[in-house]
Short mmCIF file of C-alpha atoms in Angstrom, two decimals:
data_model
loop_
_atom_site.label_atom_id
_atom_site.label_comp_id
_atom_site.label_asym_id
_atom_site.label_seq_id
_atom_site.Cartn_x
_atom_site.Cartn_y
_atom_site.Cartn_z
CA UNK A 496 -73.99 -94.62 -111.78
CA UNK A 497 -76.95 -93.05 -113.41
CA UNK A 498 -79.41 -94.51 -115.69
CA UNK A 499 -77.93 -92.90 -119.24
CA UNK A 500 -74.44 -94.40 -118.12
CA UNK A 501 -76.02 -97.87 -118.05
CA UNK A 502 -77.15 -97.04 -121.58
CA UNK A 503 -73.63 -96.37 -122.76
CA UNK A 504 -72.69 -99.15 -121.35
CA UNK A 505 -75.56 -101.54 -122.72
CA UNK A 506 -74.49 -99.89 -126.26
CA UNK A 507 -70.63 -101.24 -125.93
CA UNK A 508 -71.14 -104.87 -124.24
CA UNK A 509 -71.89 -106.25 -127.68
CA UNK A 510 -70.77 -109.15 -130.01
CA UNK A 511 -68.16 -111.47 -128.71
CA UNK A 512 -67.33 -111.28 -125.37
CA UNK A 513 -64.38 -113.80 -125.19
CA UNK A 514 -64.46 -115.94 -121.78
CA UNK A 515 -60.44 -116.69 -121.23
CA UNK A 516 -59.60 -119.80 -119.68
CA UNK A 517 -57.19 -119.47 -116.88
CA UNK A 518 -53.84 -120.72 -117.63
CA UNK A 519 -51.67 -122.41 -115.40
CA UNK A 520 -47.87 -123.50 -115.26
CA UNK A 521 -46.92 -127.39 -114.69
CA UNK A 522 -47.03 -126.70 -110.75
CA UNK A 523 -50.45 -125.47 -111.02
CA UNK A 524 -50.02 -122.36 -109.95
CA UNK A 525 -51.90 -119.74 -112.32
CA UNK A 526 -49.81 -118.54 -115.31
CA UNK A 527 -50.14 -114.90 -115.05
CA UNK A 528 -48.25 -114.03 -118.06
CA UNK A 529 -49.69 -116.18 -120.51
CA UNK A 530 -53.31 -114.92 -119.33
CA UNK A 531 -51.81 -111.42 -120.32
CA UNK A 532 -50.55 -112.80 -123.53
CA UNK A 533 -53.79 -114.25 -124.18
CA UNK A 534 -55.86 -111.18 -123.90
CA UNK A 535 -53.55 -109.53 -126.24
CA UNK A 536 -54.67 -111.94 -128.67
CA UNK A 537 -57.94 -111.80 -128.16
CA UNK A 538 -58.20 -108.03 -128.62
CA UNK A 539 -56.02 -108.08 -131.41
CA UNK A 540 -58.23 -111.22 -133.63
CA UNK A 541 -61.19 -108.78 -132.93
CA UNK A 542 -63.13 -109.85 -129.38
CA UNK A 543 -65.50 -107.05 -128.64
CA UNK A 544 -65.10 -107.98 -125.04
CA UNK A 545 -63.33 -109.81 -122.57
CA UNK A 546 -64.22 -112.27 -119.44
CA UNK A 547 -62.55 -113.95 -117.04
CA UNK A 548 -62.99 -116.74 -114.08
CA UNK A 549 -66.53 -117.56 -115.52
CA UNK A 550 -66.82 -121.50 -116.14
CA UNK A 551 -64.45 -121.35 -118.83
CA UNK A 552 -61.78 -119.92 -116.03
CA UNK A 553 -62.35 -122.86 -114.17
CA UNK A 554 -63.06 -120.53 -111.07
CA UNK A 555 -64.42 -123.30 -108.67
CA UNK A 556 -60.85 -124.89 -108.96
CA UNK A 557 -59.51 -121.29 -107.66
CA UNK A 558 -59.35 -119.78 -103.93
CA UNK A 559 -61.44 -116.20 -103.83
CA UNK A 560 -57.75 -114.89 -103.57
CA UNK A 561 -56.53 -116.24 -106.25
CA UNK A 562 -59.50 -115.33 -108.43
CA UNK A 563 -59.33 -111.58 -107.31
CA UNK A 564 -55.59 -111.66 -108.55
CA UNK A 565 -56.95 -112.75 -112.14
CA UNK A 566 -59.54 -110.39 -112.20
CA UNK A 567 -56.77 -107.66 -111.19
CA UNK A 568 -53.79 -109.16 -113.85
CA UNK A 569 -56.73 -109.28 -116.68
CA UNK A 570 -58.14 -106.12 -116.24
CA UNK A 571 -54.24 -104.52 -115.98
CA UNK A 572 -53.80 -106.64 -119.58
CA UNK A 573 -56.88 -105.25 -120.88
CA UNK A 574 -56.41 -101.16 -119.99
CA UNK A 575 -59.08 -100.46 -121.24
CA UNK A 576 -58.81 -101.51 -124.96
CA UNK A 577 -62.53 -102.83 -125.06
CA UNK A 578 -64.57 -103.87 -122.25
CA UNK A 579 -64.09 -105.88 -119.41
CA UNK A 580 -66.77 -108.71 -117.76
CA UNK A 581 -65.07 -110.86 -114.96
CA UNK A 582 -67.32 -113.64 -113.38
CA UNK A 583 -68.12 -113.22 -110.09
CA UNK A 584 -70.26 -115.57 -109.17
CA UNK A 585 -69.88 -118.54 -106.56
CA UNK A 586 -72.25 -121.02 -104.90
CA UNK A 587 -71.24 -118.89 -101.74
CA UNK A 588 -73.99 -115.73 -101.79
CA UNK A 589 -70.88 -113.60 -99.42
CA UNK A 590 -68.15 -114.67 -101.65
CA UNK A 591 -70.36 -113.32 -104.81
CA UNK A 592 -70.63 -110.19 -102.95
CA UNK A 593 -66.88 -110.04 -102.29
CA UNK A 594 -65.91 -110.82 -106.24
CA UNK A 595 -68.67 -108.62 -107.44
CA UNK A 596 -66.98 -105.37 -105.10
CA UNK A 597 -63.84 -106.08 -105.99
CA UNK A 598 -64.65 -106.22 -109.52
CA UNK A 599 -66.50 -103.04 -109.34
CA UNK A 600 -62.89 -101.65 -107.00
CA UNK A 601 -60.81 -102.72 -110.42
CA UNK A 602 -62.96 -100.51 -112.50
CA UNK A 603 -64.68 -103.31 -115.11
CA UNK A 604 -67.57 -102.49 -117.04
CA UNK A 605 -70.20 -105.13 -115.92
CA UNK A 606 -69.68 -108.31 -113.58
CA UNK A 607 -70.92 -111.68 -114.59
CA UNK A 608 -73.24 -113.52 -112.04
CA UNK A 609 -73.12 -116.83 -112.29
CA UNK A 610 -76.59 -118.70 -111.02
CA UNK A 611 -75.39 -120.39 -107.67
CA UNK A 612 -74.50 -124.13 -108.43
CA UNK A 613 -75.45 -127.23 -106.36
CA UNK A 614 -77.62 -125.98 -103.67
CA UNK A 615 -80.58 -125.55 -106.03
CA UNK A 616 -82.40 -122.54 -104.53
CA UNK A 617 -85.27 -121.65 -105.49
CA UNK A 618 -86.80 -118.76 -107.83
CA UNK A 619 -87.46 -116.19 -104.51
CA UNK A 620 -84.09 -117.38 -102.69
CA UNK A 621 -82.57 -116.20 -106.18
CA UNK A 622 -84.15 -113.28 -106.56
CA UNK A 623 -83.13 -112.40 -103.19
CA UNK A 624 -79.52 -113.53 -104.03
CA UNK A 625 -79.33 -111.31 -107.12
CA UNK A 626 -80.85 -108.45 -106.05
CA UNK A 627 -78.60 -108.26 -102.55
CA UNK A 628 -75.66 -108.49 -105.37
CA UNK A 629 -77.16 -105.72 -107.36
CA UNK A 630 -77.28 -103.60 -104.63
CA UNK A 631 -74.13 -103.89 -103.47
CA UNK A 632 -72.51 -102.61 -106.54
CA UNK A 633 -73.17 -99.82 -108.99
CA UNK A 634 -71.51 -101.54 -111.85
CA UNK A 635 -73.89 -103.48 -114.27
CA UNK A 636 -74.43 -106.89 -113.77
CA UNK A 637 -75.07 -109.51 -116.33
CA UNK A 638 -76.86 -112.83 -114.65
CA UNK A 639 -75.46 -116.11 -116.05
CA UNK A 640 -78.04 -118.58 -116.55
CA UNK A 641 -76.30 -122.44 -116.98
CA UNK A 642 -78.84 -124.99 -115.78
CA UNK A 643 -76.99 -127.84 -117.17
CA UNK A 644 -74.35 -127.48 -114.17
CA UNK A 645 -76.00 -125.17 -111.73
CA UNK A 646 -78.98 -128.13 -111.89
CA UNK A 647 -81.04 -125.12 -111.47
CA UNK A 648 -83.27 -123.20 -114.41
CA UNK A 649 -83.56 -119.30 -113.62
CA UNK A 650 -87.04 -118.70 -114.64
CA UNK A 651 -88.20 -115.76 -117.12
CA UNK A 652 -90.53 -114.49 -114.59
CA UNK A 653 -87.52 -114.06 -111.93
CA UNK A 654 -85.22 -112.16 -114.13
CA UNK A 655 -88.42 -110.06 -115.50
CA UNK A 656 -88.82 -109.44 -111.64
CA UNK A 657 -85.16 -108.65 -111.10
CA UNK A 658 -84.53 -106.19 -114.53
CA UNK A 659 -87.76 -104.35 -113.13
CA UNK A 660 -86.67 -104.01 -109.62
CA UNK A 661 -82.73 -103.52 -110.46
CA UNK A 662 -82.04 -101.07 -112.59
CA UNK A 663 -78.19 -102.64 -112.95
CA UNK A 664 -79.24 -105.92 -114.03
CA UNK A 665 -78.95 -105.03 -117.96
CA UNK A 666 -78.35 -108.44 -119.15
CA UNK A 667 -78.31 -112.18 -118.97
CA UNK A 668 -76.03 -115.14 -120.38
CA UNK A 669 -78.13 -117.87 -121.63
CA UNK A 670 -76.71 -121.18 -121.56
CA UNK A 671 -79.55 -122.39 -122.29
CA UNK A 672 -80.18 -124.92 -124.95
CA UNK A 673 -84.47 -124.38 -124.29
CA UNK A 674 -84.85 -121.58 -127.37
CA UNK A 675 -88.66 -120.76 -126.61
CA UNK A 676 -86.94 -119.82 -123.01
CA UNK A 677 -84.17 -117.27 -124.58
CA UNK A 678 -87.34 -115.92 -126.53
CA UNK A 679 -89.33 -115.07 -124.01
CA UNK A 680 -86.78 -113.32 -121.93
CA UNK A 681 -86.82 -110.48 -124.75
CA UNK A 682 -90.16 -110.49 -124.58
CA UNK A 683 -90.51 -110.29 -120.80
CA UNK A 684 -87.34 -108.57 -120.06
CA UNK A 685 -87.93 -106.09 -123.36
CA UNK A 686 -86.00 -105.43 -126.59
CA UNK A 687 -83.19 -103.46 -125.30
CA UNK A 688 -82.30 -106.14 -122.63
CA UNK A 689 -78.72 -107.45 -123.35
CA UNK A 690 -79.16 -111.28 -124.07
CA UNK A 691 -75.98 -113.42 -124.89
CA UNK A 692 -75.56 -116.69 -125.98
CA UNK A 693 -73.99 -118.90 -124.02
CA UNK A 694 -74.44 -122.06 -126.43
CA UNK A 695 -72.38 -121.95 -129.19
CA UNK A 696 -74.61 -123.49 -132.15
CA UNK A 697 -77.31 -120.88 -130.64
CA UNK A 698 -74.67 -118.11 -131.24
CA UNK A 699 -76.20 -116.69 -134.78
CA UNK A 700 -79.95 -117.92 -134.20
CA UNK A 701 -79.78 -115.80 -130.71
CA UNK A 702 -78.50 -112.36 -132.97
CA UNK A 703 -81.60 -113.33 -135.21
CA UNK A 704 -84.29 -112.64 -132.47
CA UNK A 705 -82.24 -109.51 -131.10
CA UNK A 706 -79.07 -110.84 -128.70
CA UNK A 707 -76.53 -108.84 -127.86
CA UNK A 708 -73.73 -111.13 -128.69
CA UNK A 709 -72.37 -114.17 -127.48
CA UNK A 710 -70.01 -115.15 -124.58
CA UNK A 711 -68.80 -118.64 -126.49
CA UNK A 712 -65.62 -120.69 -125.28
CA UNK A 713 -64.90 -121.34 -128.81
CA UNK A 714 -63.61 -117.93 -129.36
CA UNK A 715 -60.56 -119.19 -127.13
CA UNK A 716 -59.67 -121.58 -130.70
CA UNK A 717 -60.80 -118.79 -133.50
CA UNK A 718 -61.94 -115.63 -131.91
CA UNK A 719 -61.68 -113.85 -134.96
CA UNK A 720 -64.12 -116.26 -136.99
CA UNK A 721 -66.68 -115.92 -133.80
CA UNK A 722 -66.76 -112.13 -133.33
CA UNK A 723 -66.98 -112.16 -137.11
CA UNK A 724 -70.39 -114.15 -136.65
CA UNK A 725 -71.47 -110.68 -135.34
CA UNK A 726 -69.99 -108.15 -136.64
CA UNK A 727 -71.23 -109.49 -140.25
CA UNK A 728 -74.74 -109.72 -138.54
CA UNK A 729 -74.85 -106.40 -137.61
CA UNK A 730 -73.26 -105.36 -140.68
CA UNK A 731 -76.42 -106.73 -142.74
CA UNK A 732 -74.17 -109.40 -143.92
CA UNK A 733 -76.84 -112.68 -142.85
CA UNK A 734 -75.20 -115.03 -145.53
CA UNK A 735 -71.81 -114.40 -144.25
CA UNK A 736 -72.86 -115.09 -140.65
CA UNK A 737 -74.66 -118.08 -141.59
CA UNK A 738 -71.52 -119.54 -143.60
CA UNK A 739 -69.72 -118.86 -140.14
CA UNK A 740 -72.11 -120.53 -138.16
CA UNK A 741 -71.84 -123.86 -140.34
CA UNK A 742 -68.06 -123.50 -140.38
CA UNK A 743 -67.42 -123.46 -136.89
CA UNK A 744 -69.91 -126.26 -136.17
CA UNK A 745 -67.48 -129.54 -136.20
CA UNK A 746 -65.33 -127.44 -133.92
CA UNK A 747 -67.75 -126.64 -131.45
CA UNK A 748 -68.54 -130.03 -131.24
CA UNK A 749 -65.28 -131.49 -130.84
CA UNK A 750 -64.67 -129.13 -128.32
CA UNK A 751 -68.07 -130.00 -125.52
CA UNK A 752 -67.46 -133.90 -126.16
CA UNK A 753 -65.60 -133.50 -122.74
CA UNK A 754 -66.54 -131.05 -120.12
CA UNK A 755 -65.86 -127.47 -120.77
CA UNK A 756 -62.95 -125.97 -120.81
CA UNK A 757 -60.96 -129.77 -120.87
CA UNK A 758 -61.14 -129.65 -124.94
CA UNK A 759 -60.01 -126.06 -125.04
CA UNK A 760 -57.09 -126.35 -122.82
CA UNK A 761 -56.00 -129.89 -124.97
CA UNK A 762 -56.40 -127.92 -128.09
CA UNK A 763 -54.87 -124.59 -127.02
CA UNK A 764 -51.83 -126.77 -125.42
CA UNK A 765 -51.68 -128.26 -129.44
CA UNK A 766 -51.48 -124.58 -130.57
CA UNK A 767 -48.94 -123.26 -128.40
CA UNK A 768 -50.85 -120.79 -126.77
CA UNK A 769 -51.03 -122.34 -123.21
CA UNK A 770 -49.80 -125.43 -120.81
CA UNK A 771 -52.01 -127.56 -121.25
CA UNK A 772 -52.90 -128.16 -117.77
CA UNK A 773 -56.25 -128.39 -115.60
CA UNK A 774 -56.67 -128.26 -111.64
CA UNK A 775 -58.47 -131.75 -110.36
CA UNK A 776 -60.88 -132.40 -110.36
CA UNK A 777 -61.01 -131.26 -114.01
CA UNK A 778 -58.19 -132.93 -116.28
CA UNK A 779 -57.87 -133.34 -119.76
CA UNK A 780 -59.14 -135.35 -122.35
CA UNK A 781 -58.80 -139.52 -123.23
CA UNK A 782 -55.79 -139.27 -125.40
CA UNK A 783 -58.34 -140.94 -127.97
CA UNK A 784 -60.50 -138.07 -127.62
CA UNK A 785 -57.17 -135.24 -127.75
CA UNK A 786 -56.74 -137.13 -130.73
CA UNK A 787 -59.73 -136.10 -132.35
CA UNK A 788 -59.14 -132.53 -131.21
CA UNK A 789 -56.38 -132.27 -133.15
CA UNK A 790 -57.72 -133.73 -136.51
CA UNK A 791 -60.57 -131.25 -136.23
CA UNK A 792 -58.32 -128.29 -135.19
CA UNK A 793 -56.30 -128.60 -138.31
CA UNK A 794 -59.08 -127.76 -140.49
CA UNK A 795 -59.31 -124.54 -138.59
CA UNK A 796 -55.34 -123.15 -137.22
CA UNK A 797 -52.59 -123.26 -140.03
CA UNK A 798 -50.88 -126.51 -138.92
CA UNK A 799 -47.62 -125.37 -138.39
CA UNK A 800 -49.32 -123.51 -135.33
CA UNK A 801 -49.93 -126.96 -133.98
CA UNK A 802 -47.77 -128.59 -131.20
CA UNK A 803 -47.95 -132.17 -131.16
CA UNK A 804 -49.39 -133.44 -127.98
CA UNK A 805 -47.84 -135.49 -125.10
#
């Protein structure tokens, strides 16, 4: 892939690139068709982009097998519509080689790198990680930066080092609630480096200093409302964005006062859209807390859309 493909490419990956969670029957066995059925939605309410078996997939609670078979079903649902970002990332530096070929074998757009989780390496064992990914590939790669559950902080200076030396590093998700942080990564990375939000009350202030977009799990609840937060941005329209970012604030909260994607699945289970069900170690919501979900949720799906909960 040359150089003025990657700047195609760094031209569409913009605005809201919805991360799908990963549906499963009652048997816990994924839900292929309902994942399809999803990203129909999702293209449909106006998602610039579409991810899969990031942390919103729950991907840790799926085999390598099983997560190349989602990666494969999503990127058959998608055909090309808009483009597609499966996470490939694992604690496991061979496994995130594996994902990252085979998503590059199923033809997406860019892979998502997920910073490996628990073993806490440090900054030159990850720049040796990521660039041995890099180079394995010649599809982009987008880094995903999430210290608050990889318990590790990829510094600036690393992914400067990494954009410089690996020309298919275009991008990074920043989960990442440290704001001078996100800042300097335009700074070091420069202007034209592809920085998403990964937080979702950073969403709009992240477009302000020149992101790229967001990859928010709230766009699983109201993806038209959050790839609206862009494309009003980019449209000039900064009052309409703002109003959107204020809207969608009691939902985002609701929806992280369990861990990620437990509020989502409870509240797409009320909608209809999915069985509301989660692999353990993950499970859902108190039902005090589900509750609350669905007070909140009626403020933002026409009720009627709701299904009562269990």
């Amino acid at each position: 892939m040359h150089l003025s493909k990657y700047a195609d490419v760094k031209k569409r990956l913009r605005g809201s690139i919805a991360p799908i969670v990963t549906p499963f029957n009652e048997d816990g066995s994924v839900d292929f068709e309902t994942l399809a059925s999803l990203i129909h939605w999702h293209i449909e309410s106006g998602s610039h982009a579409i991810s899969v078996t990031g942390t919103t997939g729950e991907p840790s609670s799926l085999t390598a097998e099983e997560r190349v078979k989602v990666m494969e079903a999503a990127a058959k649902a998608v055909n090309g519509r808009v483009p597609y970002v499966p996470g490939t990332g694992s604690t496991n530096h061979e496994e995130t080689l594996y994902l990252t070929k085979k998503a590059e074998e199923i033809g997406a757009d860019a892979a998502l790198v997920i910073v490996p989780y628990y073993n806490k390496p440090s900054q030159h064992a990850l720049y040796k990680h990521f660039k041995k990914v890099a180079e394995s590939v010649s599809i982009p790669i987008i880094i995903y930066n999430i210290p608050g559950r990889t318990a590790t902080n990829l510094h600036v200076d690393t992914l400067a080092r990494l954009n410089n030396d690996c020309p298919n590093i275009i991008g990074v998700k920043e989960s990442n609630k440290d704001f001078e942080h996100v800042n300097r990564v335009l700074l070091k990375c420069g202007r034209d480096f592809l920085l998403y939000s990964g937080i979702e009350l950073l969403c709009f202030p992240m477009l302000a200093i020149g992101g790229a977009g967001h990859i928010s799990a709230t766009a699983n609840i109201v993806p038209k409302q959050v790839a609206e937060i862009y494309d009003a941005w980019n449209e000039g329209d900064v009052k309409r964005a703002q109003d959107l970012h204020f809207e969608l604030m009691e939902l985002n909260d609701v929806l992280f006062k369990d861990t990620n994607p437990a509020p989502l699945k409870a509240a797409l289970g009320m909608m209809g859209k999915i069985k509301p069900v989660l692999r353990l170690p993950m499970d859902l919501p108190t039902q005090e807390l589900q509750n609350e979900i669905r007070e909140v949720l009626k403020k933002y799906v026409e009720l009627e859309d709701i299904i009562s909960a269990n």
